Amino acid sequence: MQWFSFLMVLIPIIGANAKDLFSNNIASESSIGAIPLFIGFMAAFITGTLACKWMIKLVSKGNLIYFSIYCFVIGVLALIFAA
């Protein structure tokens, strides 16, 4: 069920980004070419998918102590970098 939610949101996100890219002509105004943008998109997609898979596996085990430690560390890092 988790994958359905993840996959369901991909189509609107991709569509909105494609609409912005083509309607505002961002690609021609940017100094970054289409290939680096595509590589960046694919890298973000793959790492995001792996991170979601890892988090779902971690949380579904019911061992939430590791998840709470993760949240604490990320929260502390966010506060440090926000200051």
PDB file of C-alpha atoms in Angstrom:
ATOM      1  CA  MET A   1       0.000   0.000   0.000  1.00  0.00           C
ATOM      2  CA  GLN A   2       2.899   2.369   0.705  1.00  0.00           C
ATOM      3  CA  TRP A   3       4.211   2.031  -2.839  1.00  0.00           C
ATOM      4  CA  PHE A   4       0.807   2.918  -4.255  1.00  0.00           C
ATOM      5  CA  SER A   5       0.871   6.240  -2.405  1.00  0.00           C
ATOM      6  CA  PHE A   6       4.421   6.911  -3.539  1.00  0.00           C
ATOM      7  CA  LEU A   7       3.743   6.041  -7.178  1.00  0.00           C
ATOM      8  CA  MET A   8       0.413   7.867  -7.222  1.00  0.00           C
ATOM      9  CA  VAL A   9       2.079  11.204  -6.497  1.00  0.00           C
ATOM     10  CA  LEU A  10       4.805  10.813  -9.143  1.00  0.00           C
ATOM     11  CA  ILE A  11       2.589  11.504 -12.165  1.00  0.00           C
ATOM     12  CA  PRO A  12       1.300  14.915 -10.946  1.00  0.00           C
ATOM     13  CA  ILE A  13       4.803  15.961  -9.878  1.00  0.00           C
ATOM     14  CA  ILE A  14       6.347  14.975 -13.201  1.00  0.00           C
ATOM     15  CA  GLY A  15       3.476  16.623 -15.086  1.00  0.00           C
ATOM     16  CA  ALA A  16       3.749  19.879 -13.144  1.00  0.00           C
ATOM     17  CA  ASN A  17       7.500  20.031 -13.665  1.00  0.00           C
ATOM     18  CA  ALA A  18       7.161  19.282 -17.381  1.00  0.00           C
ATOM     19  CA  LYS A  19       4.490  21.984 -17.715  1.00  0.00           C
ATOM     20  CA  ASP A  20       6.712  24.536 -15.968  1.00  0.00           C
ATOM     21  CA  LEU A  21       9.711  23.492 -18.013  1.00  0.00           C
ATOM     22  CA  PHE A  22       7.974  23.854 -21.368  1.00  0.00           C
ATOM     23  CA  SER A  23       5.548  26.726 -20.698  1.00  0.00           C
ATOM     24  CA  ASN A  24       8.070  29.067 -19.094  1.00  0.00           C
ATOM     25  CA  ASN A  25      10.841  28.037 -21.460  1.00  0.00           C
ATOM     26  CA  ILE A  26      13.128  27.452 -18.498  1.00  0.00           C
ATOM     27  CA  ALA A  27      15.309  25.036 -20.438  1.00  0.00           C
ATOM     28  CA  SER A  28      16.461  27.674 -22.929  1.00  0.00           C
ATOM     29  CA  GLU A  29      17.047  30.330 -20.246  1.00  0.00           C
ATOM     30  CA  SER A  30      19.055  28.043 -17.997  1.00  0.00           C
ATOM     31  CA  SER A  31      22.786  27.637 -18.303  1.00  0.00           C
ATOM     32  CA  ILE A  32      22.291  23.964 -17.421  1.00  0.00           C
ATOM     33  CA  GLY A  33      21.579  21.663 -20.338  1.00  0.00           C
ATOM     34  CA  ALA A  34      18.813  19.086 -20.583  1.00  0.00           C
ATOM     35  CA  ILE A  35      21.128  16.114 -20.024  1.00  0.00           C
ATOM     36  CA  PRO A  36      22.480  17.312 -16.634  1.00  0.00           C
ATOM     37  CA  LEU A  37      18.915  18.140 -15.570  1.00  0.00           C
ATOM     38  CA  PHE A  38      17.780  14.649 -16.536  1.00  0.00           C
ATOM     39  CA  ILE A  39      20.732  13.030 -14.739  1.00  0.00           C
ATOM     40  CA  GLY A  40      19.966  15.080 -11.636  1.00  0.00           C
ATOM     41  CA  PHE A  41      16.305  14.085 -11.799  1.00  0.00           C
ATOM     42  CA  MET A  42      17.187  10.403 -12.125  1.00  0.00           C
ATOM     43  CA  ALA A  43      19.706  10.580  -9.265  1.00  0.00           C
ATOM     44  CA  ALA A  44      17.131  12.251  -7.019  1.00  0.00           C
ATOM     45  CA  PHE A  45      14.476   9.722  -8.036  1.00  0.00           C
ATOM     46  CA  ILE A  46      16.703   6.712  -7.359  1.00  0.00           C
ATOM     47  CA  THR A  47      17.999   7.971  -4.010  1.00  0.00           C
ATOM     48  CA  GLY A  48      14.488   9.029  -2.971  1.00  0.00           C
ATOM     49  CA  THR A  49      13.109   5.613  -3.856  1.00  0.00           C
ATOM     50  CA  LEU A  50      15.875   3.852  -1.930  1.00  0.00           C
ATOM     51  CA  ALA A  51      15.380   6.140   1.080  1.00  0.00           C
ATOM     52  CA  CYS A  52      11.625   5.496   1.094  1.00  0.00           C
ATOM     53  CA  LYS A  53      12.195   1.755   0.798  1.00  0.00           C
ATOM     54  CA  TRP A  54      14.680   1.831   3.682  1.00  0.00           C
ATOM     55  CA  MET A  55      12.397   3.920   5.915  1.00  0.00           C
ATOM     56  CA  ILE A  56       9.343   1.750   5.209  1.00  0.00           C
ATOM     57  CA  LYS A  57      11.345  -1.385   6.055  1.00  0.00           C
ATOM     58  CA  LEU A  58      12.706   0.212   9.219  1.00  0.00           C
ATOM     59  CA  VAL A  59       9.332   1.435  10.468  1.00  0.00           C
ATOM     60  CA  SER A  60       7.390  -1.707   9.492  1.00  0.00           C
ATOM     61  CA  LYS A  61       9.665  -3.851  11.685  1.00  0.00           C
ATOM     62  CA  GLY A  62       8.096  -2.100  14.653  1.00  0.00           C
ATOM     63  CA  ASN A  63      11.480  -1.227  16.077  1.00  0.00           C
ATOM     64  CA  LEU A  64      10.871   2.496  16.271  1.00  0.00           C
ATOM     65  CA  ILE A  65      13.813   3.264  18.540  1.00  0.00           C
ATOM     66  CA  TYR A  66      16.049   3.562  15.474  1.00  0.00           C
ATOM     67  CA  PHE A  67      13.510   5.810  13.776  1.00  0.00           C
ATOM     68  CA  SER A  68      13.352   8.055  16.847  1.00  0.00           C
ATOM     69  CA  ILE A  69      17.159   8.306  16.938  1.00  0.00           C
ATOM     70  CA  TYR A  70      17.145   9.180  13.236  1.00  0.00           C
ATOM     71  CA  CYS A  71      14.516  11.899  13.797  1.00  0.00           C
ATOM     72  CA  PHE A  72      16.471  13.302  16.734  1.00  0.00           C
ATOM     73  CA  VAL A  73      19.746  13.463  14.790  1.00  0.00           C
ATOM     74  CA  ILE A  74      18.091  15.082  11.771  1.00  0.00           C
ATOM     75  CA  GLY A  75      16.315  17.573  14.045  1.00  0.00           C
ATOM     76  CA  VAL A  76      19.558  18.544  15.771  1.00  0.00           C
ATOM     77  CA  LEU A  77      21.332  18.936  12.428  1.00  0.00           C
ATOM     78  CA  ALA A  78      18.478  21.096  11.141  1.00  0.00           C
ATOM     79  CA  LEU A  79      18.736  23.347  14.191  1.00  0.00           C
ATOM     80  CA  ILE A  80      22.514  23.610  13.836  1.00  0.00           C
ATOM     81  CA  PHE A  81      22.381  24.520  10.155  1.00  0.00           C
ATOM     82  CA  ALA A  82      19.444  26.911  10.642  1.00  0.00           C
ATOM     83  CA  ALA A  83      21.364  28.960  13.207  1.00  0.00           C
TER      84      ALA A  83
END
